[in-house]
Amino acid sequence: MRALFRILSLLSIGVLAHAADGDAILRADCAQCHALSGSAAGTLEALRARKAPDLFYAGNKFRREWLGKWLQKPARLRPTGFIYLDYLKKGEKADIVDAASLTPHPALASAEANAVADALMKLRTHDDLIAKEKLEPGTISRAMGEMVFDKFSGCLACHLIEPEYGGVTGPELYTAGARLQAEYIASLIRAPHAWQPKTWMPNKHLSDANIVKIVRYLDTLAKENARAQP
Amino acid sequence: MRNLKYTLLALLFAAPVTYAKTPASDNYALYCVQCHGLSGNGKGVNIRDMSVQPRDHTDAKAMAGRSDAEIFKVIKEGGLAIDKSVQMPPWGDVLSDAEITDLVAYLRTLCQCVYGASK
């Protein structure tokens, strides 16, 4: 009987310790680069002192499934590094990224990655902004979406929509539909500076209708991109 | 009394921070260089696939063709506001009017020009 209790309590300690892992890993292995609490940089100096994207609203931003996978195999999201100016140099025809200065992101094993993903999903300092977005499900063709994204809105200037097509000072968007929650995408397009007061992503003042079209377009792109992968 | 003194002192030190504007060169570096280039010559890191190329801010002839008011407007409201490309974004959400005024003056040093003439 006593042995049974001991086994039971050991089991529950095991479960508790495991549940705590994600937070512990975040504090031990991620906090030196990422802000896990607090608020976004309010001045250029503060922004340029940041080493990595803020994670205190990760639970408002990312899809849980994507986080678990990406943390095991972190492909580059920002082709020009976190703060593009730090990696820029003059090239022959135009400025270029000093590719040798970009470092790979640390990777986690499967169990750790999933514990960290669960912990990240609990960081939600911007439920307020997400609650403002009401999105109806729907689809849009790639051609129509690209028209709104590029021709009408000028978003292609800073974002890749294929691995080798588009601008580079924003995160790539060909996997954004799988990476980001739809409400986050809508909110960021509507008010980038409500999330990051000093970001170099401009507010293009799009109509509600065009925001919805772009959310659906990024979903289309991500699905096509996933199909193209082996 | 003592509290008042501290409050005044605090205000004194807080004021410059509250009203501080970022120097034009720093704003240009973060917000404009991505398209207009490290040298301001329109050769930014983003230009490869852009259907309309960014203005060369060192081109005295082209920049002299715009008044300070027009340059202010295009920075604050974007290319569409002066019938130019949507690819030139609006910056009024992140830059104050005072910072945009400073940027206009900064562009005049890049082109070494004034409205209607090169220097």
Short mmCIF file of C-alpha atoms in Angstrom, two decimals:
data_model
loop_
_atom_site.label_atom_id
_atom_site.label_comp_id
_atom_site.label_asym_id
_atom_site.label_seq_id
_atom_site.Cartn_x
_atom_site.Cartn_y
_atom_site.Cartn_z
CA MET A 1 0.00 0.00 0.00
CA ARG A 2 2.73 2.40 1.03
CA ALA A 3 4.71 1.39 -2.02
CA LEU A 4 1.73 2.25 -4.16
CA PHE A 5 1.59 5.75 -2.65
CA ARG A 6 5.25 6.22 -3.27
CA ILE A 7 4.89 5.22 -6.88
CA LEU A 8 1.86 7.50 -7.27
CA SER A 9 3.65 10.48 -5.76
CA LEU A 10 6.76 9.84 -7.85
CA LEU A 11 4.55 9.72 -10.90
CA SER A 12 2.91 13.04 -10.08
CA ILE A 13 6.28 14.65 -9.39
CA GLY A 14 7.38 13.37 -12.75
CA VAL A 15 4.35 14.92 -14.41
CA LEU A 16 4.80 18.23 -12.58
CA ALA A 17 8.50 18.44 -13.37
CA HIS A 18 7.74 17.74 -17.00
CA ALA A 19 5.01 20.38 -17.14
CA ALA A 20 7.42 22.95 -15.71
CA ASP A 21 10.13 22.17 -18.25
CA GLY A 22 8.94 24.57 -20.94
CA ASP A 23 9.15 27.62 -18.69
CA ALA A 24 12.47 26.49 -17.28
CA ILE A 25 13.96 26.03 -20.75
CA LEU A 26 12.66 29.44 -21.81
CA ARG A 27 14.34 31.09 -18.82
CA ALA A 28 17.58 29.16 -19.13
CA ASP A 29 18.12 28.99 -22.88
CA CYS A 30 16.03 31.69 -24.56
CA ALA A 31 15.79 34.73 -22.27
CA GLN A 32 19.32 35.90 -23.08
CA CYS A 33 18.09 36.84 -26.56
CA HIS A 34 14.26 37.05 -26.37
CA ALA A 35 12.12 39.25 -24.10
CA LEU A 36 9.62 36.92 -22.36
CA SER A 37 7.79 39.66 -20.43
CA GLY A 38 7.53 43.43 -20.40
CA SER A 39 6.56 45.62 -23.33
CA ALA A 40 7.81 46.28 -26.85
CA ALA A 41 10.65 48.73 -27.54
CA GLY A 42 9.36 52.32 -27.46
CA THR A 43 12.45 54.03 -28.86
CA LEU A 44 14.83 53.31 -31.74
CA GLU A 45 17.71 52.82 -29.28
CA ALA A 46 15.70 50.23 -27.33
CA LEU A 47 14.67 48.48 -30.54
CA ARG A 48 18.19 48.35 -31.91
CA ALA A 49 19.43 46.92 -28.62
CA ARG A 50 17.05 43.93 -28.99
CA LYS A 51 18.74 40.68 -30.04
CA ALA A 52 15.62 38.78 -31.13
CA PRO A 53 11.86 39.14 -31.63
CA ASP A 54 9.73 39.66 -28.49
CA LEU A 55 8.01 36.48 -27.32
CA PHE A 56 5.68 37.82 -24.59
CA TYR A 57 2.76 37.76 -27.03
CA ALA A 58 3.78 34.45 -28.67
CA GLY A 59 0.43 32.90 -27.64
CA ASN A 60 -1.43 35.64 -29.51
CA LYS A 61 0.77 35.28 -32.59
CA PHE A 62 1.82 31.73 -33.42
CA ARG A 63 0.05 28.50 -34.24
CA ARG A 64 0.94 25.88 -31.65
CA GLU A 65 1.61 23.18 -34.24
CA TRP A 66 4.05 25.37 -36.16
CA LEU A 67 5.98 26.30 -33.00
CA GLY A 68 6.52 22.66 -32.02
CA LYS A 69 7.91 21.84 -35.46
CA TRP A 70 9.93 25.00 -36.06
CA LEU A 71 11.73 24.81 -32.71
CA GLN A 72 13.09 21.42 -33.78
CA LYS A 73 14.11 22.62 -37.25
CA PRO A 74 14.29 26.41 -37.19
CA ALA A 75 14.40 27.65 -40.81
CA ARG A 76 15.26 31.33 -41.28
CA LEU A 77 12.23 33.66 -41.23
CA ARG A 78 13.95 37.02 -41.75
CA PRO A 79 16.26 36.81 -44.78
CA THR A 80 18.15 39.90 -43.59
CA GLY A 81 18.51 38.97 -39.91
CA PHE A 82 16.45 40.33 -37.01
CA ILE A 83 17.44 44.02 -37.42
CA TYR A 84 18.35 44.23 -41.07
CA LEU A 85 20.65 47.23 -40.66
CA ASP A 86 23.09 45.17 -38.58
CA TYR A 87 23.72 42.76 -41.47
CA LEU A 88 23.71 45.16 -44.43
CA LYS A 89 26.57 46.16 -46.69
CA LYS A 90 26.93 47.92 -50.02
CA GLY A 91 27.01 45.62 -53.06
CA GLU A 92 27.79 46.20 -56.71
CA LYS A 93 24.25 46.82 -57.97
CA ALA A 94 22.44 47.37 -54.67
CA ASP A 95 22.86 46.87 -50.91
CA ILE A 96 23.18 43.22 -49.91
CA VAL A 97 23.00 41.12 -46.76
CA ASP A 98 26.28 39.95 -45.39
CA ALA A 99 25.14 36.30 -45.35
CA ALA A 100 28.21 35.15 -43.41
CA SER A 101 27.18 37.36 -40.48
CA LEU A 102 23.83 35.54 -40.02
CA THR A 103 23.89 32.77 -37.39
CA PRO A 104 21.60 29.70 -37.30
CA HIS A 105 18.89 29.51 -34.60
CA PRO A 106 19.40 27.00 -31.75
CA ALA A 107 17.26 23.83 -32.18
CA LEU A 108 15.48 21.74 -29.53
CA ALA A 109 14.76 18.01 -29.33
CA SER A 110 11.14 16.94 -29.79
CA ALA A 111 10.05 16.70 -26.11
CA GLU A 112 11.66 20.03 -25.20
CA ALA A 113 10.29 21.74 -28.31
CA ASN A 114 6.75 20.69 -27.46
CA ALA A 115 7.07 21.69 -23.79
CA VAL A 116 8.43 25.08 -24.86
CA ALA A 117 5.68 25.50 -27.46
CA ASP A 118 3.06 24.88 -24.74
CA ALA A 119 4.76 27.41 -22.47
CA LEU A 120 4.96 30.00 -25.27
CA MET A 121 1.24 29.63 -26.04
CA LYS A 122 0.52 30.88 -22.51
CA LEU A 123 2.28 34.20 -23.14
CA ARG A 124 -0.55 36.46 -24.27
CA THR A 125 -0.07 40.13 -23.45
CA HIS A 126 -2.27 41.18 -26.39
CA ASP A 127 -5.62 39.41 -26.02
CA ASP A 128 -7.03 42.96 -26.35
CA LEU A 129 -5.81 43.44 -29.93
CA ILE A 130 -6.78 39.91 -31.00
CA ALA A 131 -10.32 40.32 -29.61
CA LYS A 132 -10.90 43.22 -32.03
CA GLU A 133 -10.53 40.99 -35.10
CA LYS A 134 -13.58 39.11 -36.36
CA LEU A 135 -12.79 36.92 -39.35
CA GLU A 136 -15.15 34.81 -41.43
CA PRO A 137 -13.60 31.72 -43.04
CA GLY A 138 -13.21 31.90 -46.82
CA THR A 139 -10.84 31.43 -49.73
CA ILE A 140 -9.25 33.51 -52.48
CA SER A 141 -7.35 32.51 -55.61
CA ARG A 142 -3.62 33.04 -55.64
CA ALA A 143 -3.86 35.48 -58.57
CA MET A 144 -6.55 37.65 -56.95
CA GLY A 145 -4.70 37.65 -53.64
CA GLU A 146 -1.42 38.62 -55.24
CA MET A 147 -3.12 41.54 -56.97
CA VAL A 148 -4.28 42.95 -53.63
CA PHE A 149 -1.00 42.16 -51.85
CA ASP A 150 1.35 43.54 -54.50
CA LYS A 151 -0.37 45.91 -56.92
CA PHE A 152 -2.90 47.59 -54.62
CA SER A 153 -0.97 47.49 -51.34
CA GLY A 154 2.75 47.39 -52.13
CA CYS A 155 3.51 44.62 -49.62
CA LEU A 156 5.82 42.69 -51.95
CA ALA A 157 8.48 45.41 -51.57
CA CYS A 158 9.52 43.97 -48.17
CA HIS A 159 8.20 40.38 -48.10
CA LEU A 160 9.10 37.19 -49.97
CA ILE A 161 6.06 35.32 -51.31
CA GLU A 162 8.31 32.59 -52.75
CA PRO A 163 11.74 31.61 -51.48
CA GLU A 164 13.35 33.73 -54.21
CA TYR A 165 10.71 36.33 -55.01
CA GLY A 166 9.97 39.58 -53.20
CA GLY A 167 11.59 41.97 -50.73
CA VAL A 168 13.62 40.93 -47.72
CA THR A 169 13.39 43.36 -44.79
CA GLY A 170 10.24 41.71 -43.39
CA PRO A 171 9.75 38.02 -42.43
CA GLU A 172 9.07 35.64 -45.36
CA LEU A 173 5.35 35.21 -45.96
CA TYR A 174 5.14 31.99 -47.97
CA THR A 175 4.74 30.02 -44.73
CA ALA A 176 3.03 32.78 -42.70
CA GLY A 177 -0.43 31.21 -43.06
CA ALA A 178 0.84 28.07 -41.31
CA ARG A 179 2.94 30.01 -38.78
CA LEU A 180 0.58 32.75 -37.61
CA GLN A 181 -2.96 32.96 -36.24
CA ALA A 182 -5.32 34.61 -38.74
CA GLU A 183 -6.41 37.25 -36.19
CA TYR A 184 -2.78 38.18 -35.56
CA ILE A 185 -2.17 38.67 -39.29
CA ALA A 186 -5.25 40.90 -39.58
CA SER A 187 -4.33 42.91 -36.48
CA LEU A 188 -0.71 43.40 -37.49
CA ILE A 189 -1.69 44.67 -40.96
CA ARG A 190 -4.31 47.00 -39.41
CA ALA A 191 -1.99 48.42 -36.76
CA PRO A 192 1.65 47.26 -36.83
CA HIS A 193 2.64 49.93 -34.29
CA ALA A 194 0.13 48.70 -31.72
CA TRP A 195 2.30 45.55 -31.56
CA GLN A 196 5.71 47.14 -32.11
CA PRO A 197 5.67 50.95 -31.73
CA LYS A 198 8.91 51.45 -33.71
CA THR A 199 8.72 48.68 -36.34
CA TRP A 200 9.77 49.46 -39.92
CA MET A 201 6.64 47.69 -41.19
CA PRO A 202 4.42 50.62 -42.30
CA ASN A 203 0.70 50.99 -41.67
CA LYS A 204 -0.75 51.00 -45.19
CA HIS A 205 -4.28 51.81 -43.98
CA LEU A 206 -5.95 48.97 -45.87
CA SER A 207 -9.73 48.57 -45.90
CA ASP A 208 -11.30 45.75 -43.84
CA ALA A 209 -12.13 43.97 -47.10
CA ASN A 210 -8.52 44.02 -48.30
CA ILE A 211 -7.21 42.87 -44.92
CA VAL A 212 -9.51 39.84 -45.12
CA LYS A 213 -8.37 39.13 -48.69
CA ILE A 214 -4.71 39.19 -47.64
CA VAL A 215 -5.35 36.90 -44.64
CA ARG A 216 -6.95 34.38 -47.04
CA TYR A 217 -4.20 34.88 -49.61
CA LEU A 218 -1.48 34.05 -47.06
CA ASP A 219 -3.43 30.92 -46.17
CA THR A 220 -3.54 29.95 -49.87
CA LEU A 221 0.21 30.60 -50.22
CA ALA A 222 1.09 28.47 -47.17
CA LYS A 223 -1.01 25.55 -48.45
CA GLU A 224 0.59 25.72 -51.89
CA ASN A 225 4.02 25.94 -50.30
CA ALA A 226 3.33 22.91 -48.10
CA ARG A 227 2.20 20.91 -51.15
CA ALA A 228 5.39 21.88 -52.99
CA GLN A 229 7.55 20.46 -50.17
CA PRO A 230 8.59 16.80 -50.52
CA MET B 1 7.29 71.81 -0.18
CA ARG B 2 9.88 69.15 -0.36
CA ASN B 3 7.54 67.06 -2.53
CA LEU B 4 6.98 69.99 -4.83
CA LYS B 5 10.71 70.46 -5.25
CA TYR B 6 11.10 66.81 -6.18
CA THR B 7 8.17 66.97 -8.55
CA LEU B 8 9.68 69.98 -10.29
CA LEU B 9 13.05 68.27 -10.48
CA ALA B 10 11.46 65.15 -11.87
CA LEU B 11 9.56 67.17 -14.48
CA LEU B 12 12.76 68.94 -15.45
CA PHE B 13 14.48 65.65 -16.16
CA ALA B 14 11.45 63.98 -17.68
CA ALA B 15 10.68 66.79 -20.12
CA PRO B 16 13.55 66.30 -22.58
CA VAL B 17 12.79 62.58 -22.74
CA THR B 18 9.10 63.13 -23.42
CA TYR B 19 9.72 65.61 -26.20
CA ALA B 20 12.86 64.01 -27.63
CA LYS B 21 12.69 63.36 -31.34
CA THR B 22 14.93 60.89 -33.06
CA PRO B 23 17.61 62.49 -35.28
CA ALA B 24 16.72 62.37 -38.99
CA SER B 25 19.79 60.29 -39.86
CA ASP B 26 18.70 57.53 -37.43
CA ASN B 27 15.12 57.54 -38.75
CA TYR B 28 16.41 57.46 -42.32
CA ALA B 29 18.68 54.51 -41.47
CA LEU B 30 15.91 52.35 -40.01
CA TYR B 31 12.88 53.31 -42.12
CA CYS B 32 14.23 54.47 -45.52
CA VAL B 33 17.54 52.66 -46.16
CA GLN B 34 15.72 49.34 -46.73
CA CYS B 35 14.52 50.71 -50.11
CA HIS B 36 16.46 53.95 -50.72
CA GLY B 37 19.82 52.40 -49.81
CA LEU B 38 22.76 52.95 -47.45
CA SER B 39 23.97 55.72 -49.79
CA GLY B 40 20.49 57.16 -50.37
CA ASN B 41 20.93 56.41 -54.08
CA GLY B 42 17.77 54.29 -54.44
CA LYS B 43 19.70 50.99 -54.33
CA GLY B 44 18.27 49.43 -51.16
CA VAL B 45 18.35 45.74 -50.25
CA ASN B 46 14.66 45.37 -51.22
CA ILE B 47 14.77 46.60 -54.82
CA ARG B 48 15.39 43.43 -56.85
CA ASP B 49 11.73 42.57 -57.50
CA MET B 50 10.15 46.03 -57.11
CA SER B 51 8.15 47.10 -60.17
CA VAL B 52 8.76 50.80 -59.43
CA GLN B 53 12.27 51.66 -58.28
CA PRO B 54 12.78 53.94 -55.25
CA ARG B 55 13.81 57.53 -55.91
CA ASP B 56 17.54 58.30 -55.88
CA HIS B 57 17.71 60.88 -53.07
CA THR B 58 21.13 62.06 -54.26
CA ASP B 59 19.69 63.03 -57.68
CA ALA B 60 19.72 66.84 -57.39
CA LYS B 61 17.70 67.42 -60.55
CA ALA B 62 14.81 65.10 -59.61
CA MET B 63 14.72 66.16 -55.96
CA ALA B 64 14.82 69.87 -56.89
CA GLY B 65 11.57 69.23 -58.76
CA ARG B 66 9.67 68.80 -55.48
CA SER B 67 8.79 71.47 -52.94
CA ASP B 68 9.46 70.82 -49.24
CA ALA B 69 5.69 70.63 -48.73
CA GLU B 70 5.36 67.87 -51.36
CA ILE B 71 8.25 65.91 -49.86
CA PHE B 72 6.68 66.25 -46.39
CA LYS B 73 3.39 64.97 -47.79
CA VAL B 74 4.87 61.94 -49.56
CA ILE B 75 6.76 60.89 -46.41
CA LYS B 76 3.75 61.33 -44.12
CA GLU B 77 1.01 59.95 -46.41
CA GLY B 78 2.87 57.77 -48.91
CA GLY B 79 3.34 57.70 -52.69
CA LEU B 80 -0.38 57.54 -53.51
CA ALA B 81 -0.91 60.96 -51.86
CA ILE B 82 1.12 62.64 -54.62
CA ASP B 83 0.01 60.28 -57.44
CA LYS B 84 3.13 58.14 -57.19
CA SER B 85 3.59 54.42 -56.46
CA VAL B 86 1.91 52.64 -53.54
CA GLN B 87 5.31 51.04 -52.99
CA MET B 88 6.46 54.27 -51.31
CA PRO B 89 4.80 53.71 -47.88
CA PRO B 90 3.20 56.30 -45.55
CA TRP B 91 5.20 56.96 -42.36
CA GLY B 92 2.85 59.25 -40.40
CA ASP B 93 2.01 56.45 -37.95
CA VAL B 94 5.58 56.05 -36.72
CA LEU B 95 7.18 59.48 -37.35
CA SER B 96 5.99 62.75 -35.79
CA ASP B 97 5.47 65.87 -37.94
CA ALA B 98 8.62 67.34 -36.37
CA GLU B 99 10.62 64.24 -37.32
CA ILE B 100 9.27 64.37 -40.88
CA THR B 101 10.23 68.06 -41.15
CA ASP B 102 13.75 67.08 -40.07
CA LEU B 103 13.77 64.30 -42.69
CA VAL B 104 12.88 66.81 -45.42
CA ALA B 105 15.89 68.91 -44.37
CA TYR B 106 18.02 65.74 -44.28
CA LEU B 107 16.97 64.84 -47.86
CA ARG B 108 18.01 68.36 -48.93
CA THR B 109 21.51 67.61 -47.64
CA LEU B 110 21.58 64.28 -49.53
CA CYS B 111 20.63 65.90 -52.85
CA GLN B 112 22.49 69.13 -52.11
CA CYS B 113 19.51 70.88 -53.63
CA VAL B 114 16.60 73.19 -52.83
CA TYR B 115 13.21 73.44 -54.56
CA GLY B 116 13.87 74.64 -58.12
CA ALA B 117 17.69 74.52 -58.05
CA SER B 118 20.71 72.44 -57.13
CA LYS B 119 23.13 74.06 -54.70
#
